[in-house]
DNA sequence: CTTGTCCATGGAAACGATTCCATCATGCTT
DNA sequence: AAGCATGATGGAATCGTTTCCATGGACAAG
């Protein structure tokens, strides 16, 4: 009914021009007298500048986009909470999208954000670099969180492990140059290599030799780190990938347990995979940690609820989100190359000594 | 670099006026010949209309806001996924905010949305009706999900005049009683009364007589339903409330178990409370279900992981989000009064017969 | 006293869409 | 054949803000 006051209303009521009001409100120069009057009138009229007008004029929307594969994955929820906390502190809106791990939906959402002139984006990417190139080319400031887009599928070498090794080398700056450079976007990731390595060493210290890795989409780095930590001849059957869904994760875990009864320990690459592993183990009457030891990547509240409580590799999900938001907001001028946060092995009760 | 094409570019390239382009693109009338040419040119220029211009002209932003207390509460994540699914289908953006259960933050976020001219909002409210009245008065279409805002705290020292004014604004018809009518906003809730009733009956059927309710913010309805189901003289010590945080939930659960050793069953009002109950029980060496039976409101993936798996009252979180989004989008003309979705008691293993 | 500098200020032009309205051509009715 | 209805079309106004630029006054230096 009573539509909001515009800058024009304020200007008239204060007996000044709109330009002056705009200047006062955005910190420009004005005489103390004028400033005071304008502020008083604005407050009295409960004037709030419309983001619409400003955005159109400045040809960009404030705030940021956030794209995650699945909010019911607790890690993504933690990440999102971190992003929201930072955005709230800055008074900026966050436009959220969930991609279900599908590059096509991801592309569509990028398009939607482009249409909204949202030019800052935080993403846990599902698509590969080809999916992301358009966004960056369109001038978006993109910060990747948790993982980087995969290299474009170059037909013959779509072996995840091999691709991951490539990523790893490139990240370390050891790239020998035949592949194109990664996209020019900073990232906030956890040091999952170290986390996985620590976990594998821990398991080996307990006597485990047949250790499997249960991964999901985007866990290539972790799989590669697993391979490196386990040692040279990796039994390929022991590295299993699921697609994003819980069903697929369960099927992968169950299949792994059934096909490899010699298995004595599993590293799950994420909390959804860990969940599936616990479920599948119970279904097959495998006792944790008596029959099988389990380490899960991601610390989530329910990890403590399992019996026994799950030993996990914790990564600071909330912090990662917060840092990513900081990065994408302070994109003035130079962008730092990226941030890597530490992981921590939290030993609870899901790993025991190897028994033959 | 290469900024996006505007409607003017398309118009020039197609040799028509901007009005014609606009009409063609938004389904207005145009001759087949013109339509074809405009569409061809638009496609060739990769033209995408800017939401900024449209929104300013129409004085409203498309899409919707979504306010939840905490995304790491799995139920809220499910709800959000539902909202996002519907929004994606409609091609509309979703602006997300998390309130941490704090009415003040909620108010600020409402203000931010108002500034963005987001005039559709789905909320799991934390504040009371006084918090929400401004949003509705400002013309927002609000749909509440999961719960309704509490009645305003009618403190005895409230300024009578102010209260009267408030009442007047809230009233949308003739006031027949002393209380103002609820806010005029539809809602999507689960039939938690029935769910709680079923759970209590189930527990009583197992022989339990000392049953407690462990609630969190916004669980008043559930607490009331619990009281009604348990029967007339409700032991007030057996209805305990926590604030939003996990720590508070744990403290409440732990305190309850310690102060009432005669307790034989607990109904947790939400998954965060259930989590706390499991944790507190384990800490105090109470075995579930031997020493204490537990029913948790909300079905979440990890409920099956506990040992024993948790008996839960399931509510369709994702559906609720989807329905709420539908409701807020199809707000053309009449709004249905609200939707209530069924709950279901899923019996797993956390309840056993009462043993003295 | 004049000239030049420096602010404060307001008018007006963007920004990119939608939409009202006037114009014009076409085809039909009388 | 004239008048009228219909439909396609483009010009221009509009949304609310920021920002460029011109104006005018005050004050200091010459």
XYZ file of C-alpha atoms (C1' of nucleotides) in Angstrom:
772
model
C 0.000 0.000 0.000
C 2.250 2.737 1.263
C 5.124 2.282 -1.095
C 8.571 3.009 0.120
C 10.040 6.482 -0.010
C 12.434 7.145 -2.863
C 15.456 9.323 -2.954
C 13.338 11.913 -4.681
C 10.943 12.063 -1.771
C 13.820 12.617 0.582
C 15.284 15.289 -1.634
C 12.025 17.181 -1.790
C 11.332 16.886 1.895
C 14.807 18.098 2.716
C 14.680 20.831 0.107
C 17.801 19.656 -1.687
C 18.564 17.884 -4.947
C 18.664 14.141 -5.361
C 22.360 14.274 -6.091
C 23.010 15.759 -2.703
C 20.993 13.104 -0.955
C 22.873 10.398 -2.794
C 26.179 11.972 -1.841
C 25.276 12.305 1.806
C 24.142 8.728 2.003
C 27.132 7.264 0.288
C 29.677 9.291 2.173
C 30.417 11.975 -0.380
C 31.170 15.548 0.468
C 28.460 17.820 1.808
C 28.224 20.650 4.248
C 27.545 19.556 7.812
C 24.338 21.519 7.812
C 22.956 19.851 4.721
C 24.166 16.452 5.773
C 22.400 16.710 9.070
C 19.124 17.744 7.548
C 19.202 15.052 4.903
C 19.972 12.371 7.443
C 17.169 13.558 9.667
C 14.642 13.544 6.865
C 15.803 10.163 5.619
C 15.433 8.670 9.054
C 12.049 10.257 9.537
C 10.787 8.920 6.216
C 12.311 5.530 6.957
C 14.083 5.790 3.658
C 16.079 2.815 2.476
C 17.811 3.082 -0.860
C 16.545 0.544 -3.344
C 19.187 -1.923 -4.376
C 17.416 -2.156 -7.719
C 18.220 1.344 -8.845
C 21.746 1.197 -7.589
C 22.451 -2.146 -9.168
C 21.125 -1.069 -12.521
C 23.178 2.067 -12.491
C 26.309 0.231 -11.441
C 25.551 -2.634 -13.761
C 26.182 -5.214 -11.152
C 24.341 -6.836 -8.337
C 25.933 -6.840 -4.934
C 26.345 -9.942 -2.919
C 27.394 -13.317 -4.206
C 26.186 -16.585 -5.562
C 26.802 -19.887 -3.839
C 26.620 -23.184 -5.693
C 26.881 -26.486 -3.866
C 26.023 -29.991 -5.002
C 23.776 -30.914 -2.105
C 22.833 -29.129 1.089
C 21.895 -32.309 2.906
C 25.555 -33.239 2.763
C 26.421 -31.796 6.145
C 29.774 -30.544 4.986
C 28.116 -28.367 2.378
C 25.703 -27.092 4.973
C 28.628 -26.116 7.188
C 30.320 -24.422 4.287
C 27.146 -22.536 3.463
C 26.786 -21.397 7.056
C 30.283 -19.963 6.870
C 29.517 -18.102 3.670
C 26.282 -16.776 5.123
C 28.012 -15.592 8.266
C 30.502 -13.550 6.299
C 27.866 -12.211 3.950
C 25.654 -11.192 6.829
C 28.530 -9.332 8.425
C 28.999 -7.472 5.157
C 25.270 -6.912 4.730
C 25.331 -8.632 1.367
C 22.771 -11.036 -0.027
C 23.626 -14.600 -1.014
C 21.911 -16.327 -3.910
C 21.971 -20.044 -3.388
C 21.759 -22.876 -5.857
C 22.109 -26.592 -5.475
C 23.350 -28.541 -8.451
C 22.794 -32.161 -7.398
C 26.292 -32.767 -8.712
C 25.040 -32.355 -12.251
C 27.209 -30.196 -14.525
C 24.229 -29.357 -16.641
C 22.255 -27.949 -13.752
C 25.391 -26.175 -12.692
C 25.619 -24.518 -16.080
C 22.010 -23.470 -15.928
C 22.475 -21.952 -12.510
C 25.529 -20.068 -13.694
C 23.393 -18.721 -16.497
C 20.722 -17.682 -14.055
C 23.270 -15.836 -11.936
C 24.648 -14.141 -15.005
C 21.155 -12.998 -15.855
C 20.855 -11.566 -12.367
C 24.172 -9.788 -12.875
C 25.596 -11.554 -9.864
C 29.263 -11.262 -10.585
C 30.722 -12.969 -7.558
C 30.413 -16.666 -7.072
C 31.542 -19.272 -4.597
C 31.253 -22.811 -5.838
C 31.867 -26.386 -4.898
C 32.130 -27.317 -8.552
C 30.677 -30.392 -10.190
C 31.410 -29.656 -13.818
C 34.851 -29.548 -15.360
C 36.859 -26.569 -16.508
C 34.851 -26.354 -19.706
C 31.757 -25.818 -17.609
C 33.432 -23.013 -15.724
C 35.297 -21.232 -18.442
C 32.210 -19.296 -19.613
C 31.539 -17.925 -16.138
C 35.050 -16.651 -15.753
C 35.161 -15.350 -19.279
C 31.981 -13.405 -18.558
C 33.888 -11.519 -15.905
C 32.640 -13.294 -12.817
C 34.880 -13.422 -9.800
C 34.808 -17.086 -8.934
C 36.199 -18.717 -5.818
C 36.171 -22.487 -5.689
C 35.707 -24.155 -2.356
C 36.554 -27.663 -1.234
C 37.682 -28.716 -4.697
C 38.604 -27.527 -8.154
C 36.849 -28.276 -11.404
C 38.234 -31.361 -13.095
C 40.258 -31.022 -16.253
C 38.074 -31.293 -19.323
C 37.511 -34.886 -20.297
C 40.145 -35.562 -22.905
C 38.739 -38.804 -24.132
C 41.459 -41.375 -23.606
C 42.638 -40.589 -20.099
C 39.469 -40.372 -18.128
C 40.940 -42.520 -15.390
C 40.094 -40.507 -12.290
C 43.300 -41.412 -10.496
C 45.486 -40.328 -13.368
C 43.577 -37.080 -13.778
C 43.841 -36.438 -10.096
C 47.572 -36.944 -10.155
C 47.709 -34.316 -12.831
C 45.767 -31.889 -10.721
C 48.020 -32.559 -7.863
C 51.138 -31.832 -9.843
C 49.685 -28.688 -11.275
C 48.663 -27.457 -7.893
C 52.164 -27.973 -6.651
C 53.516 -26.018 -9.544
C 55.247 -29.044 -11.046
C 53.275 -28.859 -14.251
C 55.480 -29.750 -17.165
C 53.406 -27.785 -19.579
C 51.576 -29.950 -22.046
C 48.188 -29.327 -20.428
C 46.490 -25.960 -20.320
C 46.843 -24.089 -17.059
C 44.049 -24.340 -14.531
C 41.360 -21.732 -14.533
C 42.368 -18.413 -13.106
C 40.321 -18.517 -9.941
C 41.426 -18.683 -6.352
C 40.257 -21.506 -4.179
C 39.761 -22.420 -0.563
C 40.481 -26.052 0.046
C 41.486 -28.223 2.931
C 44.764 -30.018 2.922
C 43.093 -33.292 2.148
C 46.311 -34.818 0.893
C 47.831 -34.513 4.327
C 44.617 -35.638 5.989
C 44.352 -38.756 3.879
C 48.040 -39.487 4.310
C 47.781 -39.230 8.070
C 44.762 -41.470 8.113
C 46.413 -44.113 5.940
C 49.532 -44.060 8.094
C 47.402 -44.428 11.155
C 45.664 -47.445 9.675
C 48.931 -48.997 8.568
C 50.261 -48.456 12.046
C 47.364 -50.542 13.297
C 48.498 -53.318 11.023
C 46.086 -52.872 8.147
C 47.370 -53.765 4.714
C 44.206 -54.150 2.629
C 42.799 -50.657 2.784
C 40.162 -49.350 0.414
C 39.132 -45.854 -0.595
C 35.496 -45.081 -1.126
C 35.136 -41.857 -3.066
C 32.438 -39.651 -4.499
C 32.351 -36.944 -7.137
C 35.156 -34.464 -6.668
C 37.224 -36.773 -4.525
C 39.889 -37.355 -7.143
C 42.516 -35.494 -5.193
C 41.748 -37.563 -2.152
C 41.874 -40.759 -4.157
C 45.226 -39.792 -5.571
C 46.536 -38.938 -2.127
C 45.249 -42.282 -0.961
C 47.081 -44.039 -3.747
C 50.267 -42.219 -2.962
C 50.020 -42.958 0.758
C 49.225 -46.625 0.342
C 52.294 -47.140 -1.785
C 53.283 -48.096 -5.222
C 51.128 -50.901 -6.579
C 47.638 -49.805 -5.766
C 45.101 -52.550 -6.051
C 42.656 -50.863 -8.369
C 39.734 -52.769 -7.009
C 40.348 -51.025 -3.724
C 39.563 -47.572 -5.053
C 35.851 -47.300 -5.661
C 33.826 -44.313 -6.805
C 30.173 -43.555 -6.347
C 28.126 -40.839 -7.995
C 26.538 -38.184 -5.835
C 23.456 -39.925 -4.505
C 23.140 -41.784 -1.224
C 21.887 -44.835 -3.078
C 24.930 -44.927 -5.247
C 27.166 -44.508 -2.235
C 25.477 -47.381 -0.505
C 25.742 -49.580 -3.584
C 29.422 -48.797 -3.933
C 30.149 -49.530 -0.288
C 28.142 -52.695 -0.293
C 29.736 -53.885 -3.514
C 33.175 -53.193 -2.164
C 32.603 -55.129 1.037
C 31.127 -58.063 -0.789
C 33.705 -58.332 -3.515
C 36.659 -57.978 -1.192
C 36.241 -59.984 1.992
C 39.959 -59.588 2.602
C 39.440 -55.901 3.239
C 40.282 -54.760 6.734
C 39.972 -50.989 6.561
C 38.167 -48.320 4.571
C 38.742 -44.645 4.110
C 35.526 -42.866 3.105
C 36.125 -39.739 1.055
C 33.223 -37.755 2.492
C 30.467 -37.925 5.053
C 27.866 -39.300 2.674
C 30.249 -42.096 1.775
C 30.997 -42.713 5.430
C 27.319 -42.951 6.165
C 26.947 -45.482 3.373
C 29.890 -47.484 4.644
C 28.451 -47.752 8.145
C 25.098 -48.773 6.750
C 26.512 -51.322 4.334
C 28.770 -52.801 6.987
C 25.873 -53.258 9.348
C 23.758 -54.800 6.630
C 26.482 -57.331 5.856
C 27.080 -58.055 9.508
C 30.536 -56.594 9.474
C 31.341 -55.199 12.886
C 33.193 -51.939 13.260
C 36.007 -51.929 14.194
C 36.321 -55.676 14.856
C 35.818 -56.788 11.272
C 36.512 -53.559 9.529
C 38.096 -50.269 10.489
C 36.648 -47.053 9.137
C 37.954 -43.535 8.762
C 35.609 -40.939 7.382
C 36.592 -37.702 5.752
C 34.546 -34.809 7.270
C 33.679 -34.351 10.869
C 29.955 -34.035 11.366
C 27.887 -33.964 14.536
C 26.515 -37.454 14.051
C 29.968 -39.013 13.742
C 30.013 -39.084 17.511
C 26.632 -40.752 17.663
C 27.614 -43.907 15.872
C 28.711 -46.800 17.944
C 31.477 -46.834 17.998
C 31.958 -43.131 17.347
C 33.629 -42.553 14.018
C 37.269 -41.704 13.641
C 37.329 -38.847 11.177
C 39.499 -36.501 9.202
C 38.084 -33.135 10.173
C 38.165 -30.187 7.845
C 36.936 -26.775 8.945
C 33.846 -26.489 6.755
C 32.511 -23.332 8.285
C 35.864 -21.605 8.136
C 36.290 -22.614 4.534
C 33.010 -20.970 3.675
C 33.865 -17.853 5.610
C 37.260 -17.543 3.988
C 35.838 -18.116 0.547
C 33.304 -15.351 1.103
C 36.014 -13.007 2.311
C 38.044 -13.806 -0.747
C 35.231 -13.209 -3.165
C 34.218 -9.961 -1.501
C 37.685 -8.493 -1.221
C 38.300 -9.081 -4.850
C 39.540 -5.527 -5.258
C 42.736 -5.624 -7.215
C 44.934 -8.649 -6.754
C 43.507 -11.973 -5.833
C 45.538 -14.263 -3.678
C 46.287 -17.564 -5.328
C 44.198 -19.506 -2.868
C 43.994 -20.719 0.676
C 44.662 -24.150 2.109
C 43.355 -24.942 5.550
C 44.609 -27.753 7.741
C 42.849 -31.022 8.433
C 42.990 -33.007 11.605
C 42.685 -36.691 12.317
C 40.258 -37.115 15.198
C 40.613 -40.566 16.660
C 37.426 -41.973 18.092
C 36.456 -45.584 18.069
C 35.957 -46.882 14.549
C 39.483 -48.169 13.989
C 41.053 -51.130 15.672
C 44.111 -53.312 15.209
C 44.150 -55.633 12.267
C 43.077 -59.174 13.126
C 43.533 -61.995 10.793
C 35.662 -7.515 -21.408
C 32.989 -8.074 -24.021
C 29.989 -6.839 -22.164
C 26.711 -8.494 -22.742
C 24.398 -7.443 -25.530
C 21.440 -5.294 -24.524
C 17.996 -5.200 -25.954
C 19.053 -2.151 -27.901
C 21.802 -4.059 -29.651
C 19.351 -6.730 -30.624
C 16.865 -4.169 -31.864
C 19.439 -2.463 -34.034
C 20.828 -5.681 -35.411
C 17.365 -6.889 -36.272
C 16.286 -3.542 -37.670
C 13.342 -3.205 -35.328
C 12.497 -1.162 -32.253
C 13.280 -2.174 -28.722
C 9.610 -2.472 -27.931
C 9.224 -5.137 -30.559
C 12.142 -7.117 -29.238
C 10.723 -6.966 -25.764
C 7.363 -8.142 -26.994
C 8.780 -11.018 -28.963
C 10.824 -12.192 -26.026
C 8.058 -12.004 -23.517
C 5.466 -13.633 -25.669
C 3.599 -10.586 -26.884
C 2.122 -10.243 -30.303
C 4.352 -9.897 -33.316
C 4.280 -10.989 -36.891
C 5.842 -14.378 -37.533
C 8.362 -12.817 -39.838
C 9.573 -10.291 -37.280
C 9.482 -12.784 -34.482
C 11.680 -15.139 -36.385
C 14.236 -12.516 -37.221
C 14.399 -11.155 -33.706
C 14.817 -14.600 -32.242
C 17.568 -15.398 -34.707
C 19.458 -12.216 -33.946
C 19.014 -12.668 -30.215
C 20.377 -16.170 -30.376
C 23.237 -15.127 -32.548
C 24.188 -12.307 -30.191
C 23.752 -14.614 -27.210
C 21.403 -12.050 -25.772
C 20.051 -12.623 -22.300
C 17.746 -10.011 -20.867
C 19.177 -8.378 -17.771
C 17.131 -9.042 -14.706
C 18.296 -5.679 -13.402
C 16.440 -3.602 -15.945
C 13.328 -5.691 -15.755
C 13.248 -5.670 -11.983
C 13.663 -1.950 -11.757
C 10.900 -1.344 -14.207
C 8.578 -3.759 -12.480
C 9.652 -2.546 -9.069
C 10.179 -6.003 -7.765
C 12.830 -8.618 -7.810
C 11.884 -12.041 -9.005
C 12.601 -15.110 -7.038
C 12.236 -15.483 -3.325
C 13.997 -15.207 -0.034
C 14.502 -18.142 2.282
C 15.186 -17.703 5.978
C 16.060 -20.646 8.183
C 17.573 -20.756 11.647
C 20.412 -23.113 10.887
C 21.376 -25.052 7.796
C 23.361 -27.645 9.690
C 20.080 -28.787 11.172
C 19.425 -31.474 8.607
C 15.728 -30.787 8.508
C 16.340 -27.238 7.417
C 18.758 -28.465 4.795
C 16.079 -30.788 3.451
C 13.565 -27.992 3.444
C 16.003 -25.750 1.608
C 16.642 -28.433 -0.985
C 12.924 -28.596 -1.615
C 12.674 -24.847 -2.053
C 15.671 -24.834 -4.357
C 14.230 -27.624 -6.463
C 11.026 -25.713 -7.049
C 12.840 -22.458 -7.681
C 15.156 -24.103 -10.159
C 12.202 -25.525 -12.028
C 10.778 -22.018 -12.243
C 14.129 -20.495 -13.153
C 13.936 -18.177 -10.185
C 16.757 -17.202 -7.848
C 16.670 -17.880 -4.127
C 18.272 -15.513 -1.647
C 19.229 -17.399 1.450
C 19.747 -16.212 4.978
C 20.387 -18.061 8.187
C 19.216 -16.458 11.383
C 20.806 -18.630 14.076
C 17.407 -18.555 15.727
C 17.921 -14.927 16.662
C 14.952 -12.619 16.032
C 17.260 -9.666 15.709
C 19.265 -11.229 12.927
C 15.991 -12.284 11.409
C 14.811 -8.686 11.404
C 18.020 -7.525 9.821
C 17.754 -10.120 7.098
C 14.170 -9.111 6.408
C 15.427 -5.559 6.066
C 18.101 -6.674 3.657
C 15.545 -8.508 1.546
C 13.302 -5.479 1.550
C 16.199 -3.403 0.326
C 16.696 -5.906 -2.475
C 12.998 -5.626 -3.301
C 12.579 -9.332 -2.776
C 8.883 -9.492 -2.148
C 8.424 -13.205 -1.671
C 9.717 -14.946 1.352
C 9.693 -18.414 2.819
C 10.649 -18.575 6.441
C 11.102 -20.905 9.337
C 10.493 -18.073 11.753
C 12.375 -17.408 14.954
C 10.910 -14.076 15.960
C 7.341 -13.542 17.053
C 4.514 -11.878 15.210
C 5.874 -8.449 16.033
C 9.030 -9.353 14.176
C 7.038 -10.378 11.158
C 4.373 -7.739 11.020
C 6.658 -5.196 9.285
C 7.511 -7.604 6.502
C 3.886 -8.334 5.776
C 2.901 -4.723 6.117
C 5.575 -3.851 3.584
C 3.704 -5.985 1.080
C 5.822 -9.092 1.140
C 4.207 -12.397 0.354
C 5.336 -14.530 3.235
C 4.911 -18.266 3.584
C 5.905 -19.806 6.878
C 7.296 -23.290 6.892
C 7.527 -25.829 9.682
C 6.153 -23.443 12.256
C 4.409 -20.130 12.806
C 5.740 -17.075 14.565
C 4.903 -17.063 18.249
C 2.297 -14.662 19.566
C 3.943 -11.466 20.690
C 5.153 -11.581 24.247
C 2.388 -9.769 26.085
C 4.539 -8.349 28.836
C 2.574 -6.786 31.610
C 4.544 -3.565 31.318
C 3.780 -3.144 27.678
C 2.672 0.305 26.734
C -1.087 -0.133 26.300
C -1.281 2.427 23.543
C 1.463 0.811 21.540
C -0.174 -2.556 21.958
C -3.448 -1.165 20.772
C -1.870 0.282 17.675
C -0.170 -2.992 16.993
C -3.357 -4.877 17.408
C -5.082 -2.568 15.060
C -2.556 -3.107 12.362
C -2.523 -6.830 12.837
C -6.234 -7.146 12.878
C -7.593 -7.838 9.518
C -11.190 -7.949 10.363
C -13.349 -7.481 13.371
C -11.677 -8.284 16.604
C -13.890 -10.598 18.531
C -11.520 -11.471 21.293
C -8.754 -9.874 23.223
C -5.973 -11.401 21.135
C -5.122 -10.151 17.668
C -5.658 -12.544 14.818
C -2.650 -14.433 13.525
C -0.668 -12.884 10.742
C -2.228 -13.150 7.348
C 0.265 -15.525 5.796
C -0.177 -19.075 4.619
C 2.005 -21.779 6.023
C 3.271 -25.225 5.219
C 3.595 -27.325 8.303
C 3.623 -30.971 9.194
C 0.926 -32.452 11.320
C 3.234 -32.567 14.291
C 0.373 -32.817 16.728
C -0.660 -36.116 15.220
C 2.950 -37.253 15.000
C 3.622 -36.526 18.632
C 0.356 -38.086 19.681
C 1.128 -41.261 17.792
C 4.571 -41.426 19.321
C 3.294 -40.912 22.842
C 0.644 -43.568 22.366
C 3.256 -45.921 21.052
C 5.430 -45.316 24.077
C 2.523 -45.739 26.456
C 1.663 -48.945 24.699
C 5.144 -50.137 25.550
C 4.381 -49.457 29.173
C 6.112 -46.146 29.629
C 4.590 -43.719 32.079
C 7.352 -41.243 32.835
C 7.880 -39.691 29.432
C 9.701 -36.434 28.851
C 9.658 -33.954 26.009
C 12.863 -32.281 24.961
C 12.117 -29.227 22.851
C 13.907 -26.443 21.064
C 12.897 -23.039 19.780
C 9.677 -23.195 17.826
C 8.592 -26.493 19.289
C 5.773 -25.074 21.348
C 3.114 -26.741 19.256
C 4.858 -30.042 19.705
C 5.227 -29.508 23.422
C 1.541 -28.688 23.698
C 0.624 -31.769 21.693
C 2.866 -33.773 23.973
C 1.123 -32.412 27.026
C -2.261 -33.211 25.579
C -1.252 -36.728 24.600
C 0.334 -37.554 27.923
C -2.794 -36.587 29.776
C -4.031 -34.095 32.236
C -1.539 -33.533 35.011
C 1.677 -32.955 33.108
C 4.754 -33.120 35.245
C 6.305 -29.809 34.347
C 9.789 -31.024 34.985
C 9.299 -33.441 32.147
C 8.984 -30.757 29.512
C 12.358 -29.180 28.925
C 13.368 -26.543 26.443
C 16.750 -25.749 24.974
C 17.769 -22.726 22.936
C 18.966 -23.231 19.397
C 22.555 -24.347 19.895
C 23.843 -27.896 20.082
C 25.510 -27.123 23.394
C 22.281 -25.950 24.891
C 20.498 -29.028 23.589
C 23.109 -31.255 25.139
C 22.913 -29.434 28.439
C 19.148 -29.713 28.485
C 19.208 -33.420 27.704
C 21.906 -34.136 30.211
C 20.177 -32.115 32.891
C 16.920 -33.892 32.252
C 18.452 -37.358 32.523
C 20.289 -36.486 35.684
C 17.448 -34.794 37.482
C 14.905 -37.476 36.655
C 16.319 -40.965 37.016
C 12.757 -42.271 37.002
C 12.439 -41.286 33.357
C 11.902 -44.170 30.999
C 11.256 -42.502 27.670
C 12.002 -39.260 25.860
C 10.493 -37.574 22.851
C 12.967 -35.220 21.200
C 11.308 -32.337 19.389
C 13.811 -32.165 16.539
C 16.883 -33.843 15.152
C 19.320 -31.589 16.973
C 17.603 -32.442 20.224
C 17.618 -36.108 19.348
C 21.310 -35.963 18.662
C 21.854 -34.347 22.037
C 19.725 -36.972 23.753
C 21.713 -39.835 22.267
C 24.955 -38.158 23.232
C 23.853 -37.331 26.764
C 22.465 -40.810 27.303
C 25.717 -42.387 26.247
C 27.694 -40.044 28.438
C 25.584 -40.980 31.427
C 25.775 -44.665 30.621
C 22.115 -44.923 29.883
C 21.543 -47.621 27.334
C 19.013 -47.153 24.581
C 16.459 -48.679 24.612
C 17.213 -50.790 27.696
C 17.407 -47.909 30.129
C 15.658 -45.274 28.143
C 13.480 -45.254 25.049
C 13.864 -42.470 22.546
C 11.693 -41.114 19.778
C 13.072 -38.322 17.672
C 11.071 -35.870 15.635
C 12.552 -35.613 12.105
C 13.850 -38.442 10.019
C 17.409 -37.846 8.935
C 19.865 -40.135 7.187
C 21.958 -40.690 10.269
C 18.994 -41.857 12.345
C 19.560 -45.262 10.803
C 23.221 -45.211 11.695
C 22.803 -45.061 15.410
C 22.809 -48.287 17.304
C 20.169 -49.023 17.748
C 18.682 -47.145 14.796
C 16.418 -44.369 15.971
C 12.670 -44.597 15.969
C 11.522 -41.326 14.484
C 8.552 -39.216 13.590
C 9.234 -38.444 9.948
C 8.059 -35.260 8.328
C 8.585 -34.664 4.608
C 11.123 -31.842 4.794
C 11.848 -31.672 1.120
C 8.189 -31.722 0.183
C 7.456 -29.010 2.678
C 10.061 -26.802 1.047
C 8.770 -27.560 -2.404
C 5.194 -26.825 -1.450
C 6.141 -23.628 0.286
C 7.968 -22.453 -2.810
C 4.992 -23.316 -4.986
C 2.755 -21.390 -2.660
C 4.902 -18.310 -2.602
C 5.325 -18.327 -6.367
C 1.706 -18.893 -7.255
C 0.648 -16.047 -5.078
C -1.469 -14.635 -7.879
C -4.833 -13.747 -6.484
C -6.112 -15.879 -3.647
C -3.756 -17.628 -1.350
C -4.795 -20.894 0.160
C -4.908 -20.755 3.897
C -2.061 -23.176 4.313
C -0.981 -26.742 3.852
C -0.534 -29.468 6.383
C 1.444 -32.532 5.450
C 1.282 -35.868 7.223
C 3.878 -37.267 9.556
C 4.747 -40.889 9.990
C 6.065 -42.841 12.919
C 8.929 -44.971 11.691
C 9.676 -47.669 14.184
C 13.289 -48.696 14.329
C 15.105 -49.811 17.405
C 15.324 -47.067 19.976
C 12.213 -47.908 21.915
C 11.704 -50.926 24.078
C 9.214 -52.111 26.666
C 9.284 -50.387 30.004
C 11.314 -52.269 32.625
C 11.152 -51.354 36.188
C 38.862 45.542 -6.946
C 39.613 41.679 -9.740
C 40.723 37.119 -10.694
C 41.224 32.396 -9.663
C 40.320 28.226 -6.611
C 37.630 25.413 -4.235
C 33.402 23.558 -2.439
C 28.688 22.655 -2.130
C 24.983 21.946 -4.967
C 21.460 20.609 -8.348
C 20.158 19.336 -13.153
C 20.352 15.814 -16.217
C 22.130 11.743 -18.363
C 22.933 7.301 -17.957
C 21.772 2.028 -16.701
C 18.324 -1.906 -19.413
C 14.291 -3.387 -19.399
C 8.702 -2.931 -19.884
C 4.721 -0.727 -21.420
C 1.605 3.011 -22.782
C 0.204 5.208 -26.725
C 0.230 7.038 -31.276
C 0.896 5.740 -35.968
C 0.318 3.239 -39.945
C -0.990 -0.445 -42.990
C -4.187 -3.927 -43.982
C -8.453 -5.980 -44.790
C -13.297 -6.161 -43.980
C -17.983 -4.269 -43.785
C -21.556 -1.398 -45.434
C -15.394 3.579 -52.245
C -15.328 5.216 -47.614
C -15.186 4.127 -42.945
C -13.776 1.176 -39.352
C -11.627 -2.470 -36.786
C -7.527 -4.963 -36.140
C -2.887 -5.819 -35.529
C 2.007 -4.781 -35.998
C 5.279 -1.442 -34.802
C 8.425 2.092 -32.747
C 9.018 6.273 -29.865
C 9.161 7.732 -25.415
C 8.246 7.582 -20.550
C 9.283 5.187 -16.541
C 11.464 2.641 -12.594
C 15.423 4.645 -8.474
C 19.807 5.232 -8.214
C 24.713 7.124 -9.231
C 27.670 10.251 -11.361
C 29.208 13.758 -14.651
C 29.245 18.479 -15.284
C 27.940 23.233 -14.926
C 26.784 26.835 -11.779
C 27.241 29.891 -8.179
C 29.056 31.662 -3.974
C 32.772 32.322 -0.719
C 37.210 33.369 0.111
C 42.204 34.137 -0.727
C 45.794 36.013 -3.423
C 47.284 39.409 -6.563
